[in-house]
XYZ file of C-alpha atoms in Angstrom:
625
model
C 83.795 106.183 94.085
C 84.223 104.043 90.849
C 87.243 104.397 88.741
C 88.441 103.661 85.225
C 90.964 104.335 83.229
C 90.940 107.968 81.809
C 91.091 106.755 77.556
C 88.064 105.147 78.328
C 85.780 107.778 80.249
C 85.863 109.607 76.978
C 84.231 107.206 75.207
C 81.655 106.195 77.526
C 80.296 109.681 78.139
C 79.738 109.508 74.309
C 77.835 106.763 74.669
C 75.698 107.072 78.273
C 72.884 108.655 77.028
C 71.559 106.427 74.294
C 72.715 103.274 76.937
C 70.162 104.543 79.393
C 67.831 105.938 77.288
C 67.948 102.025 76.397
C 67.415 100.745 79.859
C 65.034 103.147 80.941
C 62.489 101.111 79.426
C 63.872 97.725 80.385
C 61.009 95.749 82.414
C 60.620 92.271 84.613
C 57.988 91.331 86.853
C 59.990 93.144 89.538
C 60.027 96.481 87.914
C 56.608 96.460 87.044
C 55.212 95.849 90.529
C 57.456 98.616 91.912
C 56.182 100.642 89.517
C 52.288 99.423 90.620
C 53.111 99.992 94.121
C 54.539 103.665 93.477
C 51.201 104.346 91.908
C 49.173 103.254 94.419
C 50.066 106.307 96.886
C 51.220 105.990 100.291
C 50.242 102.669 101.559
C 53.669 101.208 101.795
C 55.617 104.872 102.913
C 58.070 104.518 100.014
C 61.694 106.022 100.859
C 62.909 109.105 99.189
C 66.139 108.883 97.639
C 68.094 111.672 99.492
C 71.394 111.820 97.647
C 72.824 112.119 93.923
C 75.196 109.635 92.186
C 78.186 111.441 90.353
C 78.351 111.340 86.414
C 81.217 109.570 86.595
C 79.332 106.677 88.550
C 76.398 107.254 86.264
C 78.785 107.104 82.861
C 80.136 103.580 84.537
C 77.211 101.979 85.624
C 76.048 102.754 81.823
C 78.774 100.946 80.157
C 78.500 97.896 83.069
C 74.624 97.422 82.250
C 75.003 97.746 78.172
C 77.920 94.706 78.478
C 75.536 92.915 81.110
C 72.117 93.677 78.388
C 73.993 92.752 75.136
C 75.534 89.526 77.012
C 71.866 88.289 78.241
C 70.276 89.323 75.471
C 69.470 85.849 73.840
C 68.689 84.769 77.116
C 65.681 82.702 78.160
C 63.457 84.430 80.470
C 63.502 83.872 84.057
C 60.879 83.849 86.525
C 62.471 83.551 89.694
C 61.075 85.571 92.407
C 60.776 85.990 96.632
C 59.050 83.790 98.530
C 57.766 84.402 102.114
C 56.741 81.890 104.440
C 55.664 83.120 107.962
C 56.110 80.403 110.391
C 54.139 80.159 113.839
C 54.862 77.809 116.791
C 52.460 75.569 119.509
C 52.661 78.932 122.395
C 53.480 81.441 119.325
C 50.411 81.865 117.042
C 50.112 84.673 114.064
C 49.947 88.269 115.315
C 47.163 90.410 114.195
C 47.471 91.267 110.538
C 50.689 89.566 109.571
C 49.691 89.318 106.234
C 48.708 92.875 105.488
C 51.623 94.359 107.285
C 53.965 91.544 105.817
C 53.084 93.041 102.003
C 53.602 96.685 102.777
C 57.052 95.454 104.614
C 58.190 93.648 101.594
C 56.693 95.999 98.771
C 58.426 99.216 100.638
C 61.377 96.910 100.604
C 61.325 96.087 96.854
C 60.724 99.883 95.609
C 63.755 100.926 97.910
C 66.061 98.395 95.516
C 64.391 99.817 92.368
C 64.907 103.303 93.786
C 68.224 102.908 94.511
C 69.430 100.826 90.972
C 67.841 103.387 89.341
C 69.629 106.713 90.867
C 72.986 104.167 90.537
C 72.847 104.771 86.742
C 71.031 101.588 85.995
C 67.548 100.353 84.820
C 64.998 100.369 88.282
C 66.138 96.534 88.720
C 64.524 95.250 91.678
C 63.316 91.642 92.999
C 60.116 90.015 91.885
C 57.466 88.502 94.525
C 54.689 86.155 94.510
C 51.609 88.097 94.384
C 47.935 86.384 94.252
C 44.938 87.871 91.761
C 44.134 90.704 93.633
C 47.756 92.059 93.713
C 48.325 90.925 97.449
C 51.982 89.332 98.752
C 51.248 85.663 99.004
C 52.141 84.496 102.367
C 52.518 81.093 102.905
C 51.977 79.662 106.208
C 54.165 76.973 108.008
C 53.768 75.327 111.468
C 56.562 74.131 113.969
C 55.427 72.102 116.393
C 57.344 72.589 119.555
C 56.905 75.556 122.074
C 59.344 78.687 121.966
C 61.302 76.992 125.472
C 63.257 75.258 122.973
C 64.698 77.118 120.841
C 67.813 79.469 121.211
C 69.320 82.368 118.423
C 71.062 78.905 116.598
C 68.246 76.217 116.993
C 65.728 78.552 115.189
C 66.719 79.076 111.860
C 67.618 75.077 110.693
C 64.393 74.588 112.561
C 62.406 76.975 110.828
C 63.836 76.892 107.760
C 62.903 73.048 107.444
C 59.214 73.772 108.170
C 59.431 76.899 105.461
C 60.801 74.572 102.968
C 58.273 71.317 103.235
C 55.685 74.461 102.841
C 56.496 75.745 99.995
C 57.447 72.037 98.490
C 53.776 71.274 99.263
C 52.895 74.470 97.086
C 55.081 73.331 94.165
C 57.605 75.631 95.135
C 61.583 74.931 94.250
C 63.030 76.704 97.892
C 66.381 75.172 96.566
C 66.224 77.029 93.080
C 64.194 80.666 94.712
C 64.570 82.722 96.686
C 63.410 82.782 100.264
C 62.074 85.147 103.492
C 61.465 83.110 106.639
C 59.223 85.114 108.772
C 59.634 83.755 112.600
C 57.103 84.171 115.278
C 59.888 84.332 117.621
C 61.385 87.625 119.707
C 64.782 88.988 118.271
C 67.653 87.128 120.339
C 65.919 83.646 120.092
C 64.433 84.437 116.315
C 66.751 84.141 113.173
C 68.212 87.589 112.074
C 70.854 86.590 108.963
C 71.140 85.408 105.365
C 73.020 84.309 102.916
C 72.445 83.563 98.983
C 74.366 83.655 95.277
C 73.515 84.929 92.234
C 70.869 81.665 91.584
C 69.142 81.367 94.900
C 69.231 82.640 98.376
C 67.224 82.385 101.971
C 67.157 84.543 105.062
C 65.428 85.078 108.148
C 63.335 87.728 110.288
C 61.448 88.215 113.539
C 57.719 89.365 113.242
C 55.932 92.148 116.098
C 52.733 93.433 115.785
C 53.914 96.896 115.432
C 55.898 96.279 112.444
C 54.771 98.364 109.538
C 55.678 101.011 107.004
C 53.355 102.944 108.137
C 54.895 103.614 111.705
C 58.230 105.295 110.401
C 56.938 108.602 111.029
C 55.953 108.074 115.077
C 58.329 109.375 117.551
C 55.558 107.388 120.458
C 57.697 106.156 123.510
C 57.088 102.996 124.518
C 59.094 99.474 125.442
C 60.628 98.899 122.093
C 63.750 97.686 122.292
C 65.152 101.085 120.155
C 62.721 103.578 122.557
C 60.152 104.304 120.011
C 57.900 102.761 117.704
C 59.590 104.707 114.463
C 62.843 104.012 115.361
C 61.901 100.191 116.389
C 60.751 99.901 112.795
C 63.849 101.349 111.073
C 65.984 99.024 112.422
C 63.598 95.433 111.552
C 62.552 97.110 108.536
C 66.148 97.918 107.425
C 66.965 94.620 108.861
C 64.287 92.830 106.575
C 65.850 94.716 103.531
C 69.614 94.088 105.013
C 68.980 90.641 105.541
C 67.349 90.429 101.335
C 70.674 91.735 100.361
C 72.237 88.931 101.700
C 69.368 86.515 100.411
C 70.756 88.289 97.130
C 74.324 87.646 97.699
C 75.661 90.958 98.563
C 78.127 90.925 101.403
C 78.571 93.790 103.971
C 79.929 97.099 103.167
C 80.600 100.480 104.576
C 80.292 104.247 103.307
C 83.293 106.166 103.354
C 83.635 108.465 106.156
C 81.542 111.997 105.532
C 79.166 110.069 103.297
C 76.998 112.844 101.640
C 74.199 109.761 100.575
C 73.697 108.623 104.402
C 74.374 105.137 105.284
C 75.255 102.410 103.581
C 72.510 99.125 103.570
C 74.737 96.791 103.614
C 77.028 98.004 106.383
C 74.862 99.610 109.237
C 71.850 101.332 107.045
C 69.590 98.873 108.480
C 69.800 101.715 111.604
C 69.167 104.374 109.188
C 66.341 103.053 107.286
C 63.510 105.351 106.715
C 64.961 107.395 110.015
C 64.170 110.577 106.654
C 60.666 110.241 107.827
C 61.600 111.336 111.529
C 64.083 113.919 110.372
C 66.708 112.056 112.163
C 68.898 111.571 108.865
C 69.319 111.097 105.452
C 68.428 107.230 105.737
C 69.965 104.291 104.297
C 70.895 103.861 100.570
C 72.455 101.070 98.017
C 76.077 101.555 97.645
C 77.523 101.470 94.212
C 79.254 98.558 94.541
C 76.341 96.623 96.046
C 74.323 98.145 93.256
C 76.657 96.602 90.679
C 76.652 93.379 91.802
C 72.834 92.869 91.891
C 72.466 94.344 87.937
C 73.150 90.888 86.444
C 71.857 88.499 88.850
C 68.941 86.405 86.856
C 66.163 87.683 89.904
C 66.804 91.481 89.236
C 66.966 91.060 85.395
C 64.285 88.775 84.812
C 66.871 86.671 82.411
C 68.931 83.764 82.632
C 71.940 82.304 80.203
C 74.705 79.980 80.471
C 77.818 80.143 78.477
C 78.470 77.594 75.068
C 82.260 77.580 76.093
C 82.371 79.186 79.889
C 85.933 79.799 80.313
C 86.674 80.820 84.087
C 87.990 84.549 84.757
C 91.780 85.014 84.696
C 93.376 88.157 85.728
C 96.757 89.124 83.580
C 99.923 91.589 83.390
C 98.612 92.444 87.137
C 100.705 95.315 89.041
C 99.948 96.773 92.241
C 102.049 100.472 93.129
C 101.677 101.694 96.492
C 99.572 104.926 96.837
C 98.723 107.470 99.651
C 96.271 105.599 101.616
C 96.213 102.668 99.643
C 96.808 100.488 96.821
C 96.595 100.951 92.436
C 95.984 97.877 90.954
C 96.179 97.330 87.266
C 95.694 94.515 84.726
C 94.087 93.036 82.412
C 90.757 90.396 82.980
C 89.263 87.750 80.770
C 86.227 85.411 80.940
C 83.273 84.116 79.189
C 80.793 85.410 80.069
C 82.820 88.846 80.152
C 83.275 90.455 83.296
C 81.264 93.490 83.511
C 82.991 95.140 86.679
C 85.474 94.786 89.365
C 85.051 95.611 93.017
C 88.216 95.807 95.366
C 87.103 95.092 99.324
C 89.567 97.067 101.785
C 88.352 95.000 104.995
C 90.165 96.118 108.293
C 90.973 93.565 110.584
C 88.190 92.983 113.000
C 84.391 94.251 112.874
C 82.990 91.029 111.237
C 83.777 92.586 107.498
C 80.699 95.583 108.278
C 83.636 98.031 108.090
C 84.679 96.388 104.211
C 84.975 99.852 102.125
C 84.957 99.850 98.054
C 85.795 101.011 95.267
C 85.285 99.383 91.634
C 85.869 99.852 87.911
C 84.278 99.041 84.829
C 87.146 97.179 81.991
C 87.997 98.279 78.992
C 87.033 96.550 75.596
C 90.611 94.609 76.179
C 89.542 94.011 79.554
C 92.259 96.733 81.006
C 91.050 98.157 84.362
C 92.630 100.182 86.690
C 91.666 100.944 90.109
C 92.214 102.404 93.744
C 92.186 100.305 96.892
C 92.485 103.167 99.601
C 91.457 103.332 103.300
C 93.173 106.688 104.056
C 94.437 107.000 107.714
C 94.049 103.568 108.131
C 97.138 101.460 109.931
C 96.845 98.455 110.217
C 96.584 94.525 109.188
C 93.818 93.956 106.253
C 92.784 91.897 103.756
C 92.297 93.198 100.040
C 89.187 91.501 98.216
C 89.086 91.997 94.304
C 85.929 90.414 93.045
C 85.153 90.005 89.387
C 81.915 90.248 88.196
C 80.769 88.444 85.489
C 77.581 88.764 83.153
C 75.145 85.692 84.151
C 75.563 87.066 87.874
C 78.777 84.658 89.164
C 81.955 86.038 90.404
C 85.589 85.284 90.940
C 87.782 86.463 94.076
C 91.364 87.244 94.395
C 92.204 87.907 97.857
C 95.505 88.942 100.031
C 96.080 89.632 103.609
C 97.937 93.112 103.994
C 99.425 95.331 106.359
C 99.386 99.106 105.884
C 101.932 101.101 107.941
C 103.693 104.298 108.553
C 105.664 103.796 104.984
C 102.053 102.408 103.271
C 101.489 99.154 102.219
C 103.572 96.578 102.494
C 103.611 95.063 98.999
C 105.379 91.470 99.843
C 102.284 89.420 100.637
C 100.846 90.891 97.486
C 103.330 90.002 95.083
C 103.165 86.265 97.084
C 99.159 86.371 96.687
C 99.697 87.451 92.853
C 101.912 84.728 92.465
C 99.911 82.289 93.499
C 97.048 83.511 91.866
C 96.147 80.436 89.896
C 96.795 77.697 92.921
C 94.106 79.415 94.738
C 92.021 79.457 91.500
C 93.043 75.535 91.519
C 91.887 75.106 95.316
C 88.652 76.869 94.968
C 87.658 74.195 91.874
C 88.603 71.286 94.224
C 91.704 70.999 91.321
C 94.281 69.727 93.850
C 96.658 67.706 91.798
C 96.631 70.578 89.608
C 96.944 72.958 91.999
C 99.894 71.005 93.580
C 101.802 71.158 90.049
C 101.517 75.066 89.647
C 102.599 75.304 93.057
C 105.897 72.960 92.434
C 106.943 75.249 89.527
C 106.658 78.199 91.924
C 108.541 76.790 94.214
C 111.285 75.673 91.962
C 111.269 79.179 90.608
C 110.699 81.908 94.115
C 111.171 79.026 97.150
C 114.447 80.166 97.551
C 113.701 83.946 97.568
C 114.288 85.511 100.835
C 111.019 87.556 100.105
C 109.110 84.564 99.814
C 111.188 81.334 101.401
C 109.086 81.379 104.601
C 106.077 81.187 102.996
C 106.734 79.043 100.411
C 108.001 76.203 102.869
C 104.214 76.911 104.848
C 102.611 76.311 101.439
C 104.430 72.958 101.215
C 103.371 71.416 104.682
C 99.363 72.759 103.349
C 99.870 70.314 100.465
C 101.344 67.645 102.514
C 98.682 67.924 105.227
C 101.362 66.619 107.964
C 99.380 64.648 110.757
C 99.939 65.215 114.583
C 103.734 66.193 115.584
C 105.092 63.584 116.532
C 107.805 65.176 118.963
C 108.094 63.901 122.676
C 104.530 64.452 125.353
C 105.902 67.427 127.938
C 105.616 64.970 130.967
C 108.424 62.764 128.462
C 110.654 66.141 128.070
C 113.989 66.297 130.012
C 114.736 68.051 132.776
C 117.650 69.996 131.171
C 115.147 71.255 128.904
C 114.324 74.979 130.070
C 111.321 76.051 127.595
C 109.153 73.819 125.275
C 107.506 74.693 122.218
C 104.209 72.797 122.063
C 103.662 73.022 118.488
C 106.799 70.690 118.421
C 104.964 68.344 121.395
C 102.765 65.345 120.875
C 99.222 66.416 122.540
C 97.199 63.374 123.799
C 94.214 64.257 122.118
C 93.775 66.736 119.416
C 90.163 67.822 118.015
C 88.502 70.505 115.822
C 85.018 71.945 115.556
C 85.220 72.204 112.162
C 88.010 70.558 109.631
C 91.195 69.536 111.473
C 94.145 70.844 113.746
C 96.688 71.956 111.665
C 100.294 73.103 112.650
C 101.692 75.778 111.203
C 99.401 76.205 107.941
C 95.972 76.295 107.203
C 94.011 73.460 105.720
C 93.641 73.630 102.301
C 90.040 71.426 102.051
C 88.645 74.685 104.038
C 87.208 77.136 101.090
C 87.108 80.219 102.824
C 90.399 79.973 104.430
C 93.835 81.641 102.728
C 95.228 78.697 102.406
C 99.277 79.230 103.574
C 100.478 81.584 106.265
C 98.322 83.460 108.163
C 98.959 87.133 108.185
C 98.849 88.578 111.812
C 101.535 85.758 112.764
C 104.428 87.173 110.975
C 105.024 88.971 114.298
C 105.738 85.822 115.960
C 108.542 83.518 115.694
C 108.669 82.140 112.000
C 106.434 78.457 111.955
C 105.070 78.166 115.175
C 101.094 78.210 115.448
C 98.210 75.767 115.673
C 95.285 76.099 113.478
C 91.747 75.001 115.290
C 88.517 75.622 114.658
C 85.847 76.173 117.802
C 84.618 73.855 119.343
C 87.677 72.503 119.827
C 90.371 71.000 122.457
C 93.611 70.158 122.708
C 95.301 68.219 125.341
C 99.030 67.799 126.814
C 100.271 65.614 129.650
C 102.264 67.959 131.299
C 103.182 65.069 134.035
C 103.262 68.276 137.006
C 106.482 68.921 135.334
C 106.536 72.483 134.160
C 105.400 75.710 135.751
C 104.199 78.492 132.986
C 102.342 78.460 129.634
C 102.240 81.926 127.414
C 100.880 82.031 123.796
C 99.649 84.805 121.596
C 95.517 83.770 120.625
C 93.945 85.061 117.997
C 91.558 85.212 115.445
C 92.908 85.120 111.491
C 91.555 88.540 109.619
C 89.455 85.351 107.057
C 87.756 84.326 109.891
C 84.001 85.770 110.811
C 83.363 84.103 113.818
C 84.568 85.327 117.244
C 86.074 82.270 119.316
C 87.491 82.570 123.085
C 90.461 80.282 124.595
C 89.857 78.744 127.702
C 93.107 77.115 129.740
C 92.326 74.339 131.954
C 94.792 72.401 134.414
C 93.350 69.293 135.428
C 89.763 69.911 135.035
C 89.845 73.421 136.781
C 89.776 76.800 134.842
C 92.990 78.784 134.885
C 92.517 81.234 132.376
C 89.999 82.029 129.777
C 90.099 85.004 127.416
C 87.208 87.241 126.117
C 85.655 86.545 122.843
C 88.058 87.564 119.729
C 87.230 88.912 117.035
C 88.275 89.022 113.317
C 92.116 90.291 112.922
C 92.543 90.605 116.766
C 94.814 88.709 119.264
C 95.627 88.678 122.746
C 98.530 87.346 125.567
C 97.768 84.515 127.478
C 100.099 83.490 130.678
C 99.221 81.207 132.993
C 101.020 79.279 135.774
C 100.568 75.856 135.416
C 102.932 74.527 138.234
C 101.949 70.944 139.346
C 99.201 70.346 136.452
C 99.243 66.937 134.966
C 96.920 67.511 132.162
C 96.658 70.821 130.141
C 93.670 71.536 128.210
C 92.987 74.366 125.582
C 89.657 74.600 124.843
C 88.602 76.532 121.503
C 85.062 77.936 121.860
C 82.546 79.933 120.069
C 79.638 82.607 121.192
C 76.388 80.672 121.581
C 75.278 83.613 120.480
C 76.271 83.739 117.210
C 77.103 79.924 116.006
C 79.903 78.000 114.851
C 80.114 79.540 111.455
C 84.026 80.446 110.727
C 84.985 80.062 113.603
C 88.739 79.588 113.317
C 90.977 79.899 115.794
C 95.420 80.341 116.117
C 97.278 79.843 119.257
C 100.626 81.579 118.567
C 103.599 80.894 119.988
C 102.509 78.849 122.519
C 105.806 78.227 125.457
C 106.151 75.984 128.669
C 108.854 77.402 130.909
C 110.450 75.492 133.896
């Protein structure tokens, strides 16, 4: 559900009709071919929309798209558009009609985004594609010239996407400034399934099979397909193929609210739902308001493109947050040129990979008031609050917090720290470091002593003066009198991360997705002591055979996407090793380690999935005698 505040609904119901009657005839290359493909019958199985947006969501998504039109108004027009590429290998030639089933894939694909904008109150914005004379999806082809043998799930895509690239580069192409669909010959597992994109340009990968096609939605036929039957086999790459786009198109995951009455949400796990309406197994997938707000001023879904005379960067103001049932209120005022057309607040539990991310958003007020609900109700737990700002030309802003919601709601301490610090984070994210580091002096002169905020504030300081290695005694060099030994206090004897650096108790502040201080989950372990790592990574401790037990806490931080697993080795031979961890979670780790010389902790990742954000923090981590 959106939400506004209640002066302004008033006023924009006054207003909704003549706004839409004003997009309704709004057109771009995309829009048109939707509206080509429509007429042309039943070739490409086009979804039915199987749900209603409220008023209220209608009345909103009015007012976003009439500040979004009058905004790119003067703007120059814009011809970006898709791009496929299908790309074969030496044992992995074409399959049998690639091209023909490739077009009705993509087209069915495109009408479901117009479909979708349109029933979300705005204009049936959709993407563009490269079509030849004749109307046809132009496919171009690309060769890789090794066999299949060598390749794995995180070989394929740089390997494929390089070969994609040079293809369309020879066809006077711009990959870099477009927007891109890798087509693999390759099986799912080995193949590329993911993307990733902003509101300029975007690429993503998926697998090809023969039996692929719109047209195949309807059959319940048994068979080996890895989903049991050839309809439900092409729901899932089919709704992976338009998943995937979304991401292409810079939308990141997000989940329905439980007892959806509009079926399943693309972005979280609607590629499993996707034209399931033709089986009668559902009510399908469909574009989630917030997903559909976010693509209604990116230059590829309105066919226009404008930059700023005087860009000035979006600043929030006067913000309050008052714990509700369930949740959060946030209010406040936000400013920036271009104007920011709409908010969207992110409640992401801790753990499932951010698919679980619910949403709710707002529209601002012609002072650029909003006021809106973050609620997860019944939800206890760690998570982190996402409010995203989005701004006319397509960009966006972030403000983000690590929570924790509990029997008594939300604790509202981190967010008071996180709206303090608002504008250092800004800083960081600009690569404004010596400015950030003055903002963050006068905070600290003015809250560092607050018990609310002391902790953090001295965790903040170490981030900005990036100590090096501790430079305490080795464990073999400890005393005997000494009992227990904290090793984020010990010299290690080599220290090395995937990915950035090792950091002790903070989290490097070169790393853009990271929150940049104190990591939420840890504040149930003793104050300051945790190492930041990033898999593949080790750390190593001469131990000297002098100490008989480790235990640490090891976890993953709720920023970090990619699952990582701790492995504990005493001189070369495995002694414990955890499972893979996920986003948010943590687990105990004790292990005797009675006559080892050298300890090892080795940070790694699933081979499965890569090494993207794969961070890693081993909590607490003690040596007993």
């Amino acid at each position: 559900m959106m939400s506004i505040s209640r002066f302004y609904v008033a006023a924009l119901l006054m207003s909704a009709g003549a706004v839409c009657s004003l997009g309704a005839d709004y057109t771009t290359a995309g829009t048109e071919q939707a509206r080509s493909h429509a007429a042309d019958g039943g070739e490409f199985r086009r979804l039915p929309v199987n749900w209603k947006a409220s008023p209220e969501d209608k009345v909103k998504a009015a007012r976003a798209w009439e500040i979004i039109r009058n905004w790119q108004a003067d703007g120059a027009r814009d011809n970006r558009k898709l791009h496929v590429v299908y790309v074969t290998l030496k044992d992995r030639p074409a399959l049998k009609d690639y091209k023909g089933r490739l077009d009705r894939i993509v087209k069915n694909v495109q009408m479901f985004y117009a479909d979708q904008m349109a029933e979300n109150g705005f204009p049936p914005l959709t993407f563009g594609l490269d079509l030849d004379k004749d109307g046809k999806l132009v496919v171009h082809d690309a060769y890789l010239d090794e066999p299949l043998s060598k390749f794995n799930v995180n070989s394929s895509g740089p390997a494929t996407r390089k070969v994609a690239f040079e293809a369309l580069r020879k066809a006077g192409v711009d990959p870099d400034r477009d927007y891109v669909l890798i087509v693999a010959q390759m099986p799912d597992k080995i193949g590329p399934y993911y993307g990733g994109g902003t509101s300029e340009s975007g690429v993503c990968w998926i697998c090809d099979a023969e039996h692929l096609d719109p047209r195949n939605f309807s059959s319940k036929e048994a068979g080996s397909y890895l989903f049991k039957t050839l309809g439900k086999d092409n729901t899932v790459y089919i709704g992976g193929t338009a998943h995937e786009l979304g991401h292409c198109f810079s939308l990141p995951h997000t989940k329905e609210l439980q007892h959806s009455v509009a079926g399943a949400s693309l972005m979280g796990n609607g590629n499993y739902a996707y034209g399931q309406e033709f089986r009668d197994e559902g009510k399908g997938a469909f574009l989630i308001q917030s997903d559909a707000l976010r693509l209604a001023s990116i230059p590829l879904f309105t066919g226009k493109a404008k930059k700023a005379e005087r860009a000035e960067e979006v600043r929030l103001a006067d913000m309050k947050a008052e714990p509700i049932e369930g949740g959060l209120r946030l209010s406040g005022k936000v400013q920036g040129n271009p104007p920011v057309y709409g908010l969207v607040a992110y409640y992401d539990p801790a753990g499932g990979d951010d698919y679980d991310a619910s949403t709710t958003t707002c529209v601002p007020g012609p002072d650029g008031g909003f006021s809106l609900d973050a609620v997860r109700p019944g939800y206890k737990g760690d998570f982190e609050l996402r409010l995203v700002m989005l701004q006319a030309d397509g960009k966006t802003s972030t403000f983000k917090a690590g929570l924790t919601s509990g029997e008594k709601g939300v604790e509202a301490t981190p967010l008071q720290l996180a709206l303090l610090l608002m504008d250092v984070e800004a800083d960081l994210r600009h690569h404004r470091l010596e400015a950030a580091r003055e903002k963050f002096n006068v905070l600290a002169g003015q809250y560092g002593s607050d018990p609310r905020f002391a902790r953090d504030f001295a965790i903040w300081k170490m981030a900005f003066e990036q100590p090096g290695t501790p430079q305490g005694e080795a464990p073999a060099a400890s005393p005997s009198s000494v009992r227990e030994l904290d090793l984020t206090v010990s010299a290690p004897a080599q220290a090395q991360a995937g990915y950035g650096r090792v950091c002790w108790n903070y989290c490097p502040i070169e790393l853009p997705y990271y929150s940049h201080g104190p990591v939420p989950e840890l504040t149930k372990y003793r104050p300051g002591t945790f190492i930041r790592t990033h898999a593949n990574g080790t750390l190593t401790y001469d131990l000297g055979g002098a100490w008989k037990e480790l235990s640490l806490q090891y976890g993953s931080p709720s920023y970090a996407y990619g699952p990582t697993r701790l492995t504990v080795k005493g001189d070369g031979k495995v002694l414990a090793q955890t499972g893979f961890v996920r986003q948010g979670e943590n687990v105990p780790v004790k292990v005797q380690v009675e006559g080892v010389k050298d300890l090892t902790l080795e940070v790694s990742n699933d081979p499965e999935k890569g090494n993207g954000g794969c961070s890693a923090i081993i909590c607490d981590p003690m040596l007993k005698r």
